[in-house]
Amino acid sequence: MYLRGLELQGFKSFPDKTVLTFGKGITAVVGPNGSGKSNISDAMRWVMGEQSSKALRGEKMAGVIFHGCATRKESPFAQVTLTIDNEDGALGIDSEMVSVSRKLYKNGDSEYLINGSPVRLKDVNELFMDTGLGKDGYSIVGQGKIADIVNGKGSDRREIFEEAAGVAKFRYKKQEAERKLIEAEDNIARLTDILAELEARIGPLEKQCEKAKRFKVLDDEKTALEISVWVTRLEQYRQKLADTEERLEVLKTQYSTLSDELADSEAKIEADLRKSAECAAEVDEIKGRIHDAELEGRGGEADIAVCENDISHIEENILRLKEQIENSRADKYFLESELAQRRKELEELSTKQSDAEQEITAKEKEFDKLISEADESDKAVSEVNSKISAAYLEKSRLSFTAENLKNTMQETSEQLEANEADRKELEANSELAEKELKKLRKEHERKQEEKAEKENVLGGMTKLLEKRRERLEAAEREYSQAQSRLTETVSRLGILGDLERSMEGFGYSVKHIMNAVKQGRISGVCGTVAQLISVEAEYSVAVETALGGALQNIVTETEDSAKRGIKLLKEAKAGRATFLPMTSVKGTRLDDARLKNEDGFVALGCDIVKYDKRYEGIVRYLLGRICIAEDIDAASRIAKNNGYKFRIVTPDGQVVNAGGSYTGGSTSKSTGILTRKNEIEKLERSKAQLEEQSAKAFEEKEKYQNEANKLAADIEGVKEQLGILGEECIRAELEIKRVSEFANGYEERLADSEEAEKKLREKLAQADKELDEALKAEAETDKLIKENESLLSDSVEEQDKLKAKRDEISTQLSQMRVANAETGKDIQACRESIATLEKTITDREGDGGRLTLDIAAEEEKIKGKRDEIERIRQKIADSGVLAEKLAKQLEEKRRQQHEYGDSAEKLRAAQRSKLEEKETLAAQVSRTEERKNAVTADFDKLVNKLWDEYELTRTTAAEQAQPVEDMQEAEKHLTELKNKIKALGSVNLGAIEEYAEVKERYDFLGAQLSDVNVSKEELCKLIDDLTEKMRSVFMQSFDTINRNFKSIFKELFGGGEGELILTDPENVLECGIEISVQPPGKVITSLMSLSGGEQSLAAIAIYFAIFRYSPAPFCLLDEIEAALDDANVTRYEQYLHRLTDKTQFITITHRRGTMEEADVLYGVTMQEKGISKLLKMNAGQTSMLEEN
């Protein structure tokens, strides 16, 4: 088996379909950093089932999909296919070529395929198991794995050794067997609990079954006699009902005639009253119209006042507008005067500007003449200045030379002084060094004391950490106990939930109906009584005792639903059940007013259960006449005081029956339906409390864990401080040594200082001689400068006179030009002012015309307002006329209203006597109907009893009934039968079927428990066999790999010793694996003491040892030799070649030596940013070819 090819599409930096083909031997993948080489390694790891995005160098799995670049859109999916040559059948698949594919879509969906068929991740893992391949095998080795095998924990190294040893498949089988064992133990626990529940029910059910059979014999006889008695009584009721209906018909006829007469009279009264009401309405309408007319008149007067006020305001506005016209005329006169003055100013300024320009021209001519004379004078002064400058240059040179000599002398003197100061400083430094030594020794002692103090603190913190860890252990125990209790509660809940869902305790017929409801085969069923009520645990036994088999009664919405249920049971031959239609079952309740005063009375049965209001009739029917007492004594006392008329039940299930019989004894607290329901509710509450306790315990555990972690961190901090203090002590010792060395060297430096002083004094005497010569030459140069400066003085005096006159004329010219410019500005300002005045005058003329138009408009408004006042006054006059006319109509309507009212009152008086007669007839009809209803109620009640008790209609009952000649004797015998039945106590008729069903279920589950126990024993034996096999196989392979490692280590390192050591030889399947190495010429106490290259070479030696023992079909090595030097790379490549006879290698590398040894080279480039391309070169080729 070997790797034939790898195909990538949309994976990381390979957006296009890219295929790599591999032959036997070594294939090297090369390329610059960032080109995408390692993405090939990630692709192989990913297709073999890697689930960690971090292992693939990403934050999340969607990161493997090509996410696009500047020139490419993102890929919709990533797909990698691995093609393996399986000619030897090593993969366990009947196919010479096996392809494994993995595909991931952007929406997160993924799929695995083997030879194109969809499979699970588990199937991929099992395919590669014990082949050395797969994500957990040793077929892909990167730098990370090299580092992990050296730096990781001993326990973490086991994976590759187990994979090489072939232990992985045994461990997988063992884990599967252990998982099945846990499931078996869970099933045993559940079956044991269910069997315990069933066992507790079988005994009582067997007794109930015998009792039910005796009951059925008596009940059948009672039923036949009771039906005959009831049919006879129904015939008596029917005859009595016919007589009552005949009398009722006569009374109703008389009542109807009288009612017709009263109706006619009432119609006349209503007509008169209606007409009277119409007149009243018209009176109100006329009153309203009169009121509106009066309001309209008053409103008109207000409108007139408003108009007069508006006229006043408009007249005031006209006066204001006329005043504005006068003001505008005055402004215009003033502006015209101002305009004339501005025009006069403009003329004067223009004349002034013309005169100034003539004076400026004359001055400019005079200024040009002076400039020409000044230029001639400048030339003469320049020649003298040149001579003086040459003399000054020579003087400067001589001065510079003298200054340099002075500086030299000064520097030499300063050096002498500095040398003297240095000597004094050396002497002072010697003293300072002694002082510094004392200070350093004192600081060193302080650091030693601080170190000792920190060591004491460390000891205290270590003890405190031990206490915190003790508390943490206690908190962990508490959390574990809370979790254990929670697990037990959840387990018990599961068992009871199964019993509740399977309706354990209900009869077969009831289960059949409820299953039909779930399947939608019957509608209108609300549920069983047990499902529709709830009761506190304190009274659950009392209610279960009181209801007995009625708990299994089925509540329906209508009688039709009940009939459908009975039909369903008949057709399925599924037994009998009692149905309670909400439309026909109307229960009553005892009057508990007197009972509340009884000592020991708790409540009526219907008051201690909880239920939906819509089932109130059902609950009262079942529990409304049942009393709950505190105990049997209280029950006996209450029953006696009330003549034994109703049943009384105690919380522990003792009963005083109606008629005086007692039923009691012990009851099972865990077998009742309501008890189970209450226990489930209690367990749900307990579960919530335990979850809260568990959460609190977890918080407490986390708190102590955090405190312990913090203390541990603080201890590490103190240890770090101790380390720093230790380093500071060492540095102080070194500083003491350094200062001592300085002090010892001060004497040598003092001798050097005296020699330097002698040389400086000789240099000072030479500089003094050269300075005297430079000063004499400088004096001669000063004499020449004075002669030329005298000649220059005369020339400069003449030049200054010409410049002064030129500057004076220049100043005058400037002043004249400035004055002329100011005059130009004044002319411009004057022109702008004239334009503004002319515009303002034009605006004032326009304002006058506009204001005159506004006055005319206001006067027109006054005329409109006066016209409106006239219209309003006419409207007020019209309203007065209308009000007088409406007053007359009002009087007439009031008269008609009184006439209709008097007529209705007369008819009402005549009607009263007939109403009294009608009431008498109504009372007779009512009494007769009551008698009829009473007979009908008795009749219907008896008919309902026939249906409720025996599900018989009257006709069917009549067919079954036998003639009753002596009703008194028949009823006496019926009472005797009932007493016999009552003496039996509560009877569970469903116990016959339920006992058979429970017994069958008990036997079935017992057989299942036996099978599961056998299965458990087989699993335990299998686990023991697998463990022994794993131990044997692992030790055999480990010894071989260890021997291989020893020899390969020596070969790769050129000597030395290497060994693999089990940390716990007694527990070979769980212990870690440590690495012990000694390179030649070195003593190593820890792997961390090795250099990076040595660590890598040691790890490579381990992998080579594994390959020698169990060669993988192919292996990808991702830059594992990066840390090796050239010599070690050569040894690495030589040994790698020796393994190629059994293993195919793909190496990702940067090293030249590895490339040279490869049979095929793949080059990865990134010519387009973000997109990787492949080039291929076989051995012997001189250039690479691009691969698709």
Short mmCIF file of C-alpha atoms in Angstrom, two decimals, residues 543 546-547 587-590 603-608 617-627:
data_model
loop_
_atom_site.label_atom_id
_atom_site.label_comp_id
_atom_site.label_asym_id
_atom_site.label_seq_id
_atom_site.Cartn_x
_atom_site.Cartn_y
_atom_site.Cartn_z
CA VAL A 543 -57.86 10.29 47.70
CA ALA A 546 -61.67 7.20 48.31
CA LEU A 547 -61.64 6.91 44.52
CA GLY A 587 -72.12 15.96 40.94
CA THR A 588 -73.22 17.51 44.21
CA ARG A 589 -71.36 18.18 47.43
CA LEU A 590 -72.22 17.77 51.07
CA ALA A 603 -62.21 18.96 54.35
CA LEU A 604 -64.48 17.46 51.74
CA GLY A 605 -62.71 15.26 49.21
CA CYS A 606 -63.51 17.66 46.34
CA ASP A 607 -61.82 20.53 48.24
CA ILE A 608 -58.39 18.93 48.77
CA GLY A 617 -68.92 18.58 38.08
CA ILE A 618 -66.83 15.41 37.65
CA VAL A 619 -64.83 16.04 40.85
CA ARG A 620 -67.97 16.75 42.88
CA TYR A 621 -69.60 13.63 41.44
CA LEU A 622 -66.65 11.52 42.64
CA LEU A 623 -65.56 13.30 45.83
CA GLY A 624 -68.32 15.76 46.72
CA ARG A 625 -69.91 13.35 49.25
CA ILE A 626 -66.64 12.05 50.73
CA CYS A 627 -65.28 13.55 53.95
#
